Protein backbone atom coordinates (compact mmCIF):
# COMPACT_ATOMS: atom_id res chain seq x y z
CA MET A 1 28.55 2.93 -14.89
CA ALA A 2 31.64 3.96 -13.06
CA SER A 3 33.65 0.82 -11.76
CA VAL A 4 36.03 2.51 -9.31
CA SER A 5 39.36 0.42 -7.80
CA ALA A 6 42.69 1.47 -6.27
CA SER A 7 44.64 1.81 -9.15
CA CYS A 8 41.93 1.91 -11.82
CA LEU A 9 39.14 4.49 -12.51
CA ARG A 10 36.53 3.07 -16.19
CA PHE A 11 34.38 4.26 -17.30
CA GLN A 12 31.80 1.63 -19.29
CA PRO A 13 28.93 2.72 -21.81
CA ALA A 14 24.82 3.14 -20.63
CA VAL A 15 22.39 1.15 -21.11
CA LEU A 16 19.24 3.17 -21.13
CA LEU A 17 15.76 1.80 -21.01
CA ARG A 18 13.19 2.22 -22.64
CA SER A 19 9.60 3.16 -21.92
CA ASN A 20 8.54 -0.75 -23.25
CA ASN A 21 10.95 -2.10 -21.48
CA THR A 22 13.54 -3.25 -24.44
CA SER A 23 16.82 -1.55 -24.13
CA LEU A 24 19.33 1.09 -26.35
CA ARG A 25 22.45 0.41 -25.85
CA THR A 26 24.78 4.38 -26.71
CA ASN A 27 27.07 4.47 -28.39
CA LEU A 28 29.96 5.31 -25.92
CA ASN A 29 33.42 4.47 -25.57
CA VAL A 30 35.39 2.67 -22.42
CA VAL A 31 37.23 5.62 -20.94
CA SER A 32 40.13 3.77 -18.67
CA MET A 33 42.70 5.66 -16.28
CA ASN A 34 45.89 4.35 -14.55
CA LEU A 35 46.31 6.23 -11.14
CA ALA A 36 48.08 3.54 -9.63
CA ASN A 37 51.32 5.22 -10.17
CA LYS A 38 49.70 9.12 -8.82
CA GLY A 39 47.49 8.00 -6.18
CA PHE A 40 43.37 8.53 -6.20
CA PRO A 41 43.03 12.06 -6.59
CA SER A 42 41.47 14.32 -3.73
CA LEU A 43 38.18 15.05 -3.92
CA LYS A 44 38.30 17.68 -1.65
CA ALA A 45 38.25 20.34 -4.02
CA SER A 46 41.51 22.62 -4.06
CA ARG A 47 41.12 26.09 -3.55
CA PHE A 48 42.83 29.43 -5.65
CA ARG A 49 42.97 32.58 -5.35
CA ILE A 50 43.20 35.21 -8.65
CA SER A 51 43.71 38.41 -7.57
CA CYS A 52 43.78 41.74 -9.84
CA ALA A 53 46.36 42.90 -6.82
CA ALA A 54 44.51 46.64 -5.75
CA LYS A 55 46.98 49.51 -6.02
CA ALA A 56 48.36 50.26 -2.70
CA GLU A 57 46.24 53.29 -2.30
CA THR A 58 43.31 51.43 -2.32
CA VAL A 59 45.01 48.59 -0.32
CA GLU A 60 45.50 51.61 2.23
CA LYS A 61 41.86 53.65 2.46
CA VAL A 62 40.34 50.38 2.81
CA CYS A 63 42.84 49.90 5.83
CA GLY A 64 41.38 53.20 7.62
CA ILE A 65 37.90 52.82 6.41
CA VAL A 66 37.52 49.65 8.59
CA THR A 67 40.38 50.65 10.94
CA LYS A 68 37.73 53.92 11.53
CA GLN A 69 33.94 51.96 11.34
CA LEU A 70 35.52 49.31 13.89
CA ALA A 71 37.10 51.45 16.00
CA LEU A 72 40.10 49.66 15.96
CA ALA A 73 43.39 50.72 18.84
CA PRO A 74 45.99 52.39 16.56
CA GLU A 75 48.38 49.51 17.60
CA ILE A 76 46.02 47.17 15.03
CA LYS A 77 47.99 46.57 12.33
CA LEU A 78 45.47 45.53 9.09
CA THR A 79 47.64 43.63 6.14
CA PRO A 80 45.70 42.60 3.57
CA GLU A 81 44.71 39.10 5.02
CA SER A 82 43.11 41.14 7.81
CA LYS A 83 40.30 38.51 8.39
CA PHE A 84 36.88 41.46 8.66
CA SER A 85 35.54 38.87 11.40
CA GLU A 86 38.61 38.37 12.90
CA LEU A 87 39.11 42.08 13.73
CA GLY A 88 35.32 41.66 15.83
CA ALA A 89 33.02 43.03 12.65
CA ASP A 90 29.78 41.03 12.76
CA SER A 91 27.02 41.47 10.77
CA LEU A 92 26.10 44.70 10.90
CA ASP A 93 29.64 45.92 11.05
CA THR A 94 30.37 44.54 7.68
CA VAL A 95 26.96 46.84 5.53
CA GLU A 96 28.35 50.22 7.71
CA ILE A 97 31.93 49.49 6.07
CA LEU A 98 30.72 48.63 2.64
CA MET A 99 28.42 52.12 2.75
CA ALA A 100 31.68 53.32 3.49
CA PHE A 101 33.43 52.44 0.99
CA GLU A 102 30.33 53.02 -1.60
CA GLU A 103 30.36 56.63 0.07
CA GLU A 104 34.13 56.82 -0.03
CA PHE A 105 34.90 55.69 -3.51
CA GLU A 106 31.33 56.94 -5.77
CA ILE A 107 30.72 52.97 -6.45
CA SER A 108 27.85 51.13 -5.60
CA VAL A 109 28.17 47.13 -4.47
CA GLU A 110 25.74 44.56 -5.35
CA GLU A 111 25.40 42.35 -2.41
CA ASP A 112 25.90 38.90 -4.43
CA SER A 113 29.61 40.61 -4.18
CA ALA A 114 29.26 42.39 -1.03
CA GLN A 115 28.68 38.65 0.44
CA ASN A 116 32.35 37.28 -0.79
CA ILE A 117 33.91 40.15 1.19
CA THR A 118 36.20 38.55 3.84
CA THR A 119 39.18 40.19 3.70
CA VAL A 120 41.04 43.91 3.64
CA GLN A 121 42.54 42.61 -0.56
CA GLU A 122 39.62 41.80 -1.55
CA ALA A 123 37.70 45.00 -0.33
CA ALA A 124 40.77 46.50 -2.46
CA ASP A 125 40.53 44.57 -5.29
CA LEU A 126 36.54 44.40 -5.91
CA ILE A 127 36.52 48.27 -5.72
CA GLU A 128 39.23 48.77 -7.96
CA LYS A 129 36.94 46.91 -10.43
CA LEU A 130 33.78 48.89 -9.28
CA VAL A 131 35.42 52.34 -10.61
CA GLN A 132 37.63 50.50 -13.31
CA THR A 133 33.98 49.40 -14.71
CA LYS A 134 32.55 52.63 -13.38
CA THR A 135 35.45 54.34 -15.36
CA GLU A 136 34.65 52.67 -18.31
CA ALA A 137 30.60 52.86 -18.81
CA ALA A 138 31.39 56.39 -18.97
CA ALA A 139 34.06 56.71 -21.35
C-alpha cells in the first residue's frame, strides 16, 4: 500500500490474500522519498525530442514536395517545424504527400510510421532513416 503526503512518498509491503482467506506477507522493503525541498513531481509527462537531423538536401526536397502537393503560394516559406495541419493539409492530403515521398525517395512508409509524421522535420528524419535502412539491406 502507498501513503502520500506533501513531503513524503512511502511504499509499504503489500499483504496478499490466499484463496482460503489467510494472508501472506511479501518480503518487500519500505521505500521512502523525501520531496519536501523539491516539491511534488509533475504527473504530466514531459516531452522531449530526439532528432537525427536530416540532411538539408532532404529537408529541401520534403519542403518542395509539400509545397507542390498542397499547392502553396510561393511566398509561403516552409521550415523544418512547419506542421502539415497548419498548412491546411487534411488526411487525404497527408496520404498524397506520403505517396509523393515514397515515389521521390524510392522508399515504403509503413502505416505506423506515417501516423507519427506531423512536421517537415519528422518527415525528413523518417525518410533518411528509411533510405539508410534500404541502403544497408541492399549491401
